[in-house]
Short mmCIF file of C-alpha atoms in Angstrom, two decimals:
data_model
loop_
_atom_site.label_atom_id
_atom_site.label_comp_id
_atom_site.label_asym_id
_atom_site.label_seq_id
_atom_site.Cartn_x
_atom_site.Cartn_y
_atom_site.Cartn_z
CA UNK A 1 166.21 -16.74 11.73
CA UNK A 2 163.07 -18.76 11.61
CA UNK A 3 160.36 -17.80 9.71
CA UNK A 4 158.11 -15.75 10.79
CA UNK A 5 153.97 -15.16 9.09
CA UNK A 6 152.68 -11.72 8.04
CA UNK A 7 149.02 -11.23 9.24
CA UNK A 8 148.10 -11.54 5.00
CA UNK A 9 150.38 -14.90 5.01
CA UNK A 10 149.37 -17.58 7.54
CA UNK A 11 150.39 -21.51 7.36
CA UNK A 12 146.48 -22.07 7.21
CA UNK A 13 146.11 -19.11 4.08
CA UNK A 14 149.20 -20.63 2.45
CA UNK A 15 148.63 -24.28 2.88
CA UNK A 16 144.72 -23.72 1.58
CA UNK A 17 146.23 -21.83 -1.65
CA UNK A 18 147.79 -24.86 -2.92
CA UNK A 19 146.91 -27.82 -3.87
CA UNK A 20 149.55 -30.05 -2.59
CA UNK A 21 150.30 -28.60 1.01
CA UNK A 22 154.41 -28.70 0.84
CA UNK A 23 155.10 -31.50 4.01
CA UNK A 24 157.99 -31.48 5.74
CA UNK A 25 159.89 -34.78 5.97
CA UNK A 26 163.54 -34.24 5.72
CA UNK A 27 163.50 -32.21 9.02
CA UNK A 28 165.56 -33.63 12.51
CA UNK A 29 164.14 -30.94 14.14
CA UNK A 30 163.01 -27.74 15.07
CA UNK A 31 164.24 -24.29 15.33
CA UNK A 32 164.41 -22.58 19.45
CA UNK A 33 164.56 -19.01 19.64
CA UNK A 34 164.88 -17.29 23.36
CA UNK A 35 164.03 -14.26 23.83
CA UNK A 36 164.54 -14.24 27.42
CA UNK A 37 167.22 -10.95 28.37
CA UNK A 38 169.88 -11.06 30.89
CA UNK A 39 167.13 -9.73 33.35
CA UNK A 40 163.79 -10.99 32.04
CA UNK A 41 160.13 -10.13 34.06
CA UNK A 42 156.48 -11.05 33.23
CA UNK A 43 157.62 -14.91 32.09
CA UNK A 44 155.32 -17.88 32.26
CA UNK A 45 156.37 -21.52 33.35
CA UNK A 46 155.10 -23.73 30.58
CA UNK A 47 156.35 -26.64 32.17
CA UNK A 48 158.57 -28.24 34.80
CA UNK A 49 160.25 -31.34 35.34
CA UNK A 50 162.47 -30.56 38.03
CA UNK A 51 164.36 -27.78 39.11
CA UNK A 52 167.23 -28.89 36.00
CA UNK A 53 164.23 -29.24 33.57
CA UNK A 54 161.88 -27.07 32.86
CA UNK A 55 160.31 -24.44 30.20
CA UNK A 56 160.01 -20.31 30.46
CA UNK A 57 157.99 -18.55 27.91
CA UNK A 58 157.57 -14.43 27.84
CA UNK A 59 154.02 -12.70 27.94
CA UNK A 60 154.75 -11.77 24.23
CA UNK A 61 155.78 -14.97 23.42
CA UNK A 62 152.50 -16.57 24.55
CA UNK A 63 150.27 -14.38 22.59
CA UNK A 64 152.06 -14.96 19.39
CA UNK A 65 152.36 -18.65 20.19
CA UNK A 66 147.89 -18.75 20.41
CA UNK A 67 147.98 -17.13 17.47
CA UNK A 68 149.63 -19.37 15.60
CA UNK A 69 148.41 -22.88 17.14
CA UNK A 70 145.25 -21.10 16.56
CA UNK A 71 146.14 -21.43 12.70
CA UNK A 72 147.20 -24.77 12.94
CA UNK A 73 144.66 -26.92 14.87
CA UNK A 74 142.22 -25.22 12.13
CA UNK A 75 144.38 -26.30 9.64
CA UNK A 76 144.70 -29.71 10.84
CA UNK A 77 140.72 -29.79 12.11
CA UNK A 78 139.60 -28.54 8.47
CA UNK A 79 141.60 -30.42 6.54
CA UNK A 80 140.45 -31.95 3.54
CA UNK A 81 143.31 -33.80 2.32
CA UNK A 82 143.76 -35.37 5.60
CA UNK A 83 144.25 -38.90 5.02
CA UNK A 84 147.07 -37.78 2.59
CA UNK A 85 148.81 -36.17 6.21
CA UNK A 86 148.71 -39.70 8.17
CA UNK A 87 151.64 -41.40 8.39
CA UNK A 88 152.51 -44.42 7.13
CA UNK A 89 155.15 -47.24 9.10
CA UNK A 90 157.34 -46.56 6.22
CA UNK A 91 157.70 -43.23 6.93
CA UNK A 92 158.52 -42.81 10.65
CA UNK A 93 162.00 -42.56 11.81
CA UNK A 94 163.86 -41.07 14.62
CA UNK A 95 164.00 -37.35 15.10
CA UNK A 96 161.14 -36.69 12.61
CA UNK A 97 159.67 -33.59 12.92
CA UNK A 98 155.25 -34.11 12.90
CA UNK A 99 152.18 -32.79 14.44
CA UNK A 100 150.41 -35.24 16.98
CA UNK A 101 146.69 -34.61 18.10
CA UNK A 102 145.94 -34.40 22.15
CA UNK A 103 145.22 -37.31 24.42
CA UNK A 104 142.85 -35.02 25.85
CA UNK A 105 141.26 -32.45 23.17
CA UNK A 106 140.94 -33.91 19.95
CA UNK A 107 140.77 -30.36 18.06
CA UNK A 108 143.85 -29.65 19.71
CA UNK A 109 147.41 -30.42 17.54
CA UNK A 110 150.84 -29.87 19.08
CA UNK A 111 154.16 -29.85 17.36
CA UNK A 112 156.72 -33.40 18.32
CA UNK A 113 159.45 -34.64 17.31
CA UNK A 114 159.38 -38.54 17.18
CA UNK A 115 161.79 -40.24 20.49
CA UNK A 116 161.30 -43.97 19.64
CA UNK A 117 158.60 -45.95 17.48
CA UNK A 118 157.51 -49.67 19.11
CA UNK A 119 156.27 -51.52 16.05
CA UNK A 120 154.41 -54.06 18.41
CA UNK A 121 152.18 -52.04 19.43
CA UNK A 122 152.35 -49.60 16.61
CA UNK A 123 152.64 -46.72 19.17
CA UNK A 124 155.04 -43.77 19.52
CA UNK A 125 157.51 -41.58 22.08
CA UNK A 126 156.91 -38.11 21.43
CA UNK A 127 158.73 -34.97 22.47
CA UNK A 128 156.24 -31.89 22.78
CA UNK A 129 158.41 -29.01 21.51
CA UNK A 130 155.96 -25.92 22.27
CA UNK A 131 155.34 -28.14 25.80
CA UNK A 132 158.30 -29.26 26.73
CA UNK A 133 157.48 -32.21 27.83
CA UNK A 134 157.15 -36.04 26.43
CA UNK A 135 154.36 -38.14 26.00
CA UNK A 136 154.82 -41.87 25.70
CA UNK A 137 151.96 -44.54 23.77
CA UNK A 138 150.25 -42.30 21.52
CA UNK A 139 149.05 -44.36 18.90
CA UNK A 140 150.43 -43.69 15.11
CA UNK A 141 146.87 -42.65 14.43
CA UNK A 142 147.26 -39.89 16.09
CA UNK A 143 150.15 -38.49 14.08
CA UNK A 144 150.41 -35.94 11.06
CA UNK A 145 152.65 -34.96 8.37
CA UNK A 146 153.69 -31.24 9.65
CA UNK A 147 153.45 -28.82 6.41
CA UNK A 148 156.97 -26.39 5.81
CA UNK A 149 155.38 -23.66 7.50
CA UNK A 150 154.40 -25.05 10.59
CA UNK A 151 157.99 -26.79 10.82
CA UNK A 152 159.79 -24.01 10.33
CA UNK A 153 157.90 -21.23 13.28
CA UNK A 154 160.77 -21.35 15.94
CA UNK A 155 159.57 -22.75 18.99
CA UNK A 156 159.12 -20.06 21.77
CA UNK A 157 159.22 -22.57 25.09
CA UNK A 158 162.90 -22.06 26.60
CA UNK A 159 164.20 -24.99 28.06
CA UNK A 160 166.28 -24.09 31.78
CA UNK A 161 167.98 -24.93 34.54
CA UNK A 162 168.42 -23.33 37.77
CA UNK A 163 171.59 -22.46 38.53
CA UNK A 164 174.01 -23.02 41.19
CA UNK A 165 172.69 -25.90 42.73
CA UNK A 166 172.44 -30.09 42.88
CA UNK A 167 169.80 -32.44 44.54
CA UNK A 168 170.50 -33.08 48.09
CA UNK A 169 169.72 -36.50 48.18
CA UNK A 170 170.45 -38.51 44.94
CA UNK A 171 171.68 -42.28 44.47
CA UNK A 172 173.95 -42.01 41.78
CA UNK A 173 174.55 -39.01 39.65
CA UNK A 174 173.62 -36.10 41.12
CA UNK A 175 170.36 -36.13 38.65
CA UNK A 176 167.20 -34.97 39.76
CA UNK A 177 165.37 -38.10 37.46
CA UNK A 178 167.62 -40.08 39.60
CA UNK A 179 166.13 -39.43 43.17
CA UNK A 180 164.01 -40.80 45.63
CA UNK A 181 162.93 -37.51 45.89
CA UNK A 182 159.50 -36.71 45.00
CA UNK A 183 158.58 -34.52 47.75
CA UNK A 184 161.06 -32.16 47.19
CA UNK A 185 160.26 -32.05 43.22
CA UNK A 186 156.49 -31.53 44.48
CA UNK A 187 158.01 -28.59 46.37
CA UNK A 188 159.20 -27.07 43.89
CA UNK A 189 156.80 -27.08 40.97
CA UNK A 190 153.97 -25.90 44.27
CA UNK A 191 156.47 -22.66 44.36
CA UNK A 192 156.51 -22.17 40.83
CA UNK A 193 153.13 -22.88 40.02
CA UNK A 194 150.65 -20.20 38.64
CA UNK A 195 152.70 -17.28 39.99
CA UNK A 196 154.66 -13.88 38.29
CA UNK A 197 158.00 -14.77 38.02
CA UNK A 198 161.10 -13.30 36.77
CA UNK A 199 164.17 -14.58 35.23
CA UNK A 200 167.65 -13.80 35.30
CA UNK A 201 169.87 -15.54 33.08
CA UNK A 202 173.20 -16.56 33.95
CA UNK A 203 174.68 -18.53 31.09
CA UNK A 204 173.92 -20.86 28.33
CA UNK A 205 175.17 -24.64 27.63
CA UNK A 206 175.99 -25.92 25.03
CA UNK A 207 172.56 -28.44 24.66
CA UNK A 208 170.49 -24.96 24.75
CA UNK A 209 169.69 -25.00 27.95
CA UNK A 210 169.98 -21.44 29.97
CA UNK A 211 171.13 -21.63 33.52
CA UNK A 212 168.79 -19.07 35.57
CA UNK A 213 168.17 -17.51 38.64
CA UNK A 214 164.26 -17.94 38.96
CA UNK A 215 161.89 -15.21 41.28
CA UNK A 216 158.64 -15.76 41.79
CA UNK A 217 156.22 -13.43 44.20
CA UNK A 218 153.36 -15.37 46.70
CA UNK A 219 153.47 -13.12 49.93
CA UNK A 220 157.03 -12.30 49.41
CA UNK A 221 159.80 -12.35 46.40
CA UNK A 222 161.50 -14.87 46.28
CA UNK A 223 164.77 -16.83 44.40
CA UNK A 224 163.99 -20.35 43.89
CA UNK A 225 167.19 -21.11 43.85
CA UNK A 226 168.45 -19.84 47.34
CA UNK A 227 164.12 -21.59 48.50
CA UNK A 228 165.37 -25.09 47.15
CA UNK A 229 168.78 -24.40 49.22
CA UNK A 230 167.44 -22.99 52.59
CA UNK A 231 165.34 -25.80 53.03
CA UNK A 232 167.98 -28.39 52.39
CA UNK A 233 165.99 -29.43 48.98
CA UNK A 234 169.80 -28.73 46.93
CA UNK A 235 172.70 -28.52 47.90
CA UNK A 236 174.98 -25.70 46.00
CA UNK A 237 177.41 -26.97 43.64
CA UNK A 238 179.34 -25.22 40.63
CA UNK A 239 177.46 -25.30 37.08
CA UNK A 240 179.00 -27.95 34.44
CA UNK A 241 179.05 -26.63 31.17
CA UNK A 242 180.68 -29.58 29.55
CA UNK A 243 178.84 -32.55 28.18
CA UNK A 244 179.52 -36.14 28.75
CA UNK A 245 179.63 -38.60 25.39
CA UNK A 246 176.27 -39.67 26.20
CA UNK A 247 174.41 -36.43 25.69
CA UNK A 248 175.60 -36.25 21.98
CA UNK A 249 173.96 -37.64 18.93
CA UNK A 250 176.36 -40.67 18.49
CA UNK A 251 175.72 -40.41 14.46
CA UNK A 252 175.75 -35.88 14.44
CA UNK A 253 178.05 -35.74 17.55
CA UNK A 254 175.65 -32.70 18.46
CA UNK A 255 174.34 -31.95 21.58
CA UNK A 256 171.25 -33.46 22.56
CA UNK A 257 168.47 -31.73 23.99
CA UNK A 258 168.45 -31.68 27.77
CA UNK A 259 165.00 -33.04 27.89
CA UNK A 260 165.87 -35.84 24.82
CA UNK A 261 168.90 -37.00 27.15
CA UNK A 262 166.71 -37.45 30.65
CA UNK A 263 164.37 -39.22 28.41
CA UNK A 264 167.05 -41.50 27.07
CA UNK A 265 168.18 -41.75 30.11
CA UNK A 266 165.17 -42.80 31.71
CA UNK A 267 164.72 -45.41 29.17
CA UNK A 268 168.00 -46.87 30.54
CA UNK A 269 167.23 -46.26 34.01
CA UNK A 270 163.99 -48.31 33.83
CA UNK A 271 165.67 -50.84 31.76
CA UNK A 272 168.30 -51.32 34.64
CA UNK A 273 165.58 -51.23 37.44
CA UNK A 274 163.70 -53.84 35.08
CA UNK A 275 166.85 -56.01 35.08
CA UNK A 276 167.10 -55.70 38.70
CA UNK A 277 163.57 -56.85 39.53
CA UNK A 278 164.37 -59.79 36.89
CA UNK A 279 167.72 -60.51 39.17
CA UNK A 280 165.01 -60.35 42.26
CA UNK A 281 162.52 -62.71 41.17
CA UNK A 282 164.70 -65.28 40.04
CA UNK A 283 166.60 -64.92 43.28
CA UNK A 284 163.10 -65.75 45.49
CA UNK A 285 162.10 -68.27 43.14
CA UNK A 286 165.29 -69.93 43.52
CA UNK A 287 165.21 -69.52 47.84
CA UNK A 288 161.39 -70.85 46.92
CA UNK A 289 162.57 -74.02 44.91
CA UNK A 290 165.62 -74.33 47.85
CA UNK A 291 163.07 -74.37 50.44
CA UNK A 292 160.42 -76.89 48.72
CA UNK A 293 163.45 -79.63 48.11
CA UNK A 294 163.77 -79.29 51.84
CA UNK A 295 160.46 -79.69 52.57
CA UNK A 296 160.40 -82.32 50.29
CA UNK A 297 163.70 -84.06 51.38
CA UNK A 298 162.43 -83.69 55.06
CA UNK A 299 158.97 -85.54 54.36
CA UNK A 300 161.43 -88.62 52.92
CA UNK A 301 162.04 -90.02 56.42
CA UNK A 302 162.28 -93.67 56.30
CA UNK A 303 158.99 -95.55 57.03
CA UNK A 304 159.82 -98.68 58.85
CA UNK A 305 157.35 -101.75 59.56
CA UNK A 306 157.97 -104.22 62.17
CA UNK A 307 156.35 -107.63 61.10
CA UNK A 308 157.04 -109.94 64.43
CA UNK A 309 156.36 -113.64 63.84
CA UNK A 310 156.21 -115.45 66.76
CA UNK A 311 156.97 -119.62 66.72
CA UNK A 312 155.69 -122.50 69.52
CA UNK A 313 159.81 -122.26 70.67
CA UNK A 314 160.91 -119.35 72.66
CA UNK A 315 162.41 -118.15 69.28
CA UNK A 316 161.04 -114.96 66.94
CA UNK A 317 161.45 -113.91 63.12
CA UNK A 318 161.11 -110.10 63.04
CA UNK A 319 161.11 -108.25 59.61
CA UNK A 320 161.88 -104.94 59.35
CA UNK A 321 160.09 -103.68 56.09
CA UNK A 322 161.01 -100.51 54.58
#
């Protein structure tokens, strides 16, 4: 069970009461908690993806959760020891657990785990637990050492699914990321957006992601799932619960997070498409060095000069000069 802070023992009142703050920097990650019931009403979408990615959070949940990033970003805003909290080349890694400032408000701190590190440009992946979302090129600057307590608050956000159903149109794998298909993942964050909506949960795989029947109300109630299908957005399909090799941690053999895989996944994705356009350009500039030999070899026409010399006699000496 993750810990959970009395109203007499915040992170900020605990952190502020010693004198070394206790950091966290053995952590690979961080603690999810759902509770989300079988039938589940007054839920929140904290983010969305696609209709195979996105994040539910209860009414209850959300009020706890300001409280405590309340705490935090006045931790992190106030703190005095703060260039002991920066950190250092040495110290990043895969998977650890740290606090990152926003690329928008700068008194504002969310949780991350670290995705990648690019040393050339000394900037950082980031997944943004409490978000659920990623954030790529964030400077190291902007990250922090989390403290114990901050690490160890589950996170509330519940990654899900819905269930039942498969893009329509897809190119390879049946993946949502995969599609030429923004319209219809436009579609279906529009119905989703800003609404009530109620969850029922069907089942649970084994990367922690909950396969749902989603309702939301705008003039009528309505299940996303049977939306996305009427209008020929998804197809149905049955729900995979198994995982392929590539959506386990190849040193734990654990599941990866659904949202960790789609953004390895991406990373391979745009590395193929990359390696594609390389394939492309070298293909035109060879068709462009083809067709300037040509040009070339066609503006090589002989050039021939008669030089006729004529004599008294009825006789000639013609030269033909190249």
């Amino acid at each position: 069970m993750a810990h959970r802070f009395s109203s007499n023992t915040s992170p900020l009142n605990a952190a502020v009461g010693t004198s070394i703050p206790s950091i966290d920097d053995f952590s690979n990650g961080f603690t999810y908690e759902s509770h989300l019931g079988r039938f589940c009403k007054n839920v929140i979408v904290v983010s969305a993806r696609h209709p195979h990615s996105f994040f539910l959070q209860t009414i209850d949940d959300l009020t706890f959760s300001d409280n405590f990033f309340s705490k935090m970003n006045e931790f992190y805003n106030r703190c005095f020891d703060a260039q002991r909290l920066v950190i250092s080349k040495a110290a990043l890694r895969v998977n650890l657990c740290c606090v990152a400032r926003d690329e928008i408000e700068s008194d504002v701190w969310n949780r991350a785990q670290l995705l990648e590190y690019y040393p050339e440009s000394d900037q950082c992946s980031l997944l943004l637990v409490d978000i659920g979302t990623w954030q790529e090129c964030v400077p190291r600057s902007n990250l922090r050492h989390i403290l114990l307590p901050f690490r160890q608050e589950c996170v509330r956000s519940v990654p899900c699914r819905l269930a039942g159903i498969a893009p329509a149109k897809t190119e390879k794998n049946c993946l949502w990321n995969e599609c030429n298909i923004t319209d219809a993942i436009k579609t279906f964050r529009n119905v989703i957006d800003n609404v009530p909506a109620e969850v029922e949960v069907l089942d649970c795989s084994p990367n922690g992601s909950y396969f749902v029947n989603l309702f939301v109300t705008h003039d009528t109630f309505v299940c996303v799932n049977d939306f996305l299908l009427y209008h020929k957005i998804a197809i149905p399909v049955d729900d995979c619960k198994t995982l392929k090799p590539e959506e386990l941690d190849p040193t734990t053999h654990e599941p990866f997070l659904a949202i960790i895989h789609e953004f390895n996944l991406q990373g391979e994705l745009l590395a193929e498409e990359l390696k594609a356009n390389q394939r492309q350009q070298k293909e035109e500039q060879r068709k462009k060095h083809e067709e300037q030999q040509q040009c070339q070899s066609n503006c090589r026409l002989p050039c021939i000069r008669i030089i006729d010399i004529p004599f008294l006699s009825d006789k000639k000496l013609i030269f033909a000069r190249y």
